[in-house]
C-alpha cells in the first residue's frame, strides 16, 4: 500500500512501479485515493519513502547485476512486491516467502492479471532453509544470483539471518544481496521508539513476533567474515543525498533508515 501511495502521490517518484497499483486491486486503490494526498513531511511519509527507496536500491542493484552478466534474481520474503514481475531478457526470477503470504500473493497476481514468469517456492525461514528449498524451484547454485531481502530480517532471529547470509556468501562470485535492518532503540529518538513499540505490539497481536535489531555499520563489517568481498551499510543521510536531494515537497527518509548491500 505504501509503494502504491508513492506511485499515486509522490512526485518525482523514487521508485517507478506501476504494477504495485495493479496488485493491490481497484478497491484498495480507490480507498487510497479517497484518503487524499499525504503530508510528505510527516512521520508516516518517511516510512513510505523508505519502502520505495529500499525497492529502488534493488532496481539499481538488478541493473548493475544484469550488466555484469548475472541472470538469476531471487526475492526472499517477497510479500506483494512486483520487482520480479518486470520483463528482463534472459533473467530467471524466483520468489520465496512464507507459505501463507505466498498463497495470498498468487491470488492477488491472478486477480490483477499481472503476468510474468516467476518461480515460487514456499519457505518458512524459521523451519526451512533457503539452500534446501530454492533448488526445488529450479534455481541453479552454480550461477551467480542477486538476492533481494526487504522488510524481513526484523522478523527473524539473528541466527536465522546469519544462516541465510552465510549461504549467500558461499555462492559464486558476482552474487549479491540487498537487505534492510532495523536499528537498535539506542539509535532512535523518543518519538521513533514510541512508534516502533506500537508497531511491535500490533505485530504481536497478529501473531508476528518481530524485533531483531542490528547496528548497520557494525553488522556490515561483521558479515564480511562470512565470505563477502564487500559489504556496505547505506543509512538515511547517504540515501537522502542519493535519492531525495533537491525535492520541493520535503519528502525524505528518517536518518535511522538502513540498508545493506553485500557482494560475494
Ligand atoms: C514487511 S513484509 C515485506 C514484504 C516485501 N519484501 C516488501 O518489501 O514489501 C515481510 C515479509 O516477510 C515474510 N516473512 C516474515 N516471516 C517469515 C518467515 N518466518 N518465513 C518466510 N517469510 C517470512 C512475510 O511473509 C512478508 O512477505
Short mmCIF file of C-alpha atoms in Angstrom, two decimals, residues 118 187 197 233:
data_model
loop_
_atom_site.label_atom_id
_atom_site.label_comp_id
_atom_site.label_asym_id
_atom_site.label_seq_id
_atom_site.Cartn_x
_atom_site.Cartn_y
_atom_site.Cartn_z
CA UNK A 118 8.31 -16.16 -11.67
CA UNK A 187 19.75 4.91 17.62
CA UNK A 197 6.64 -0.05 20.19
CA UNK A 233 25.74 -0.07 5.07
#
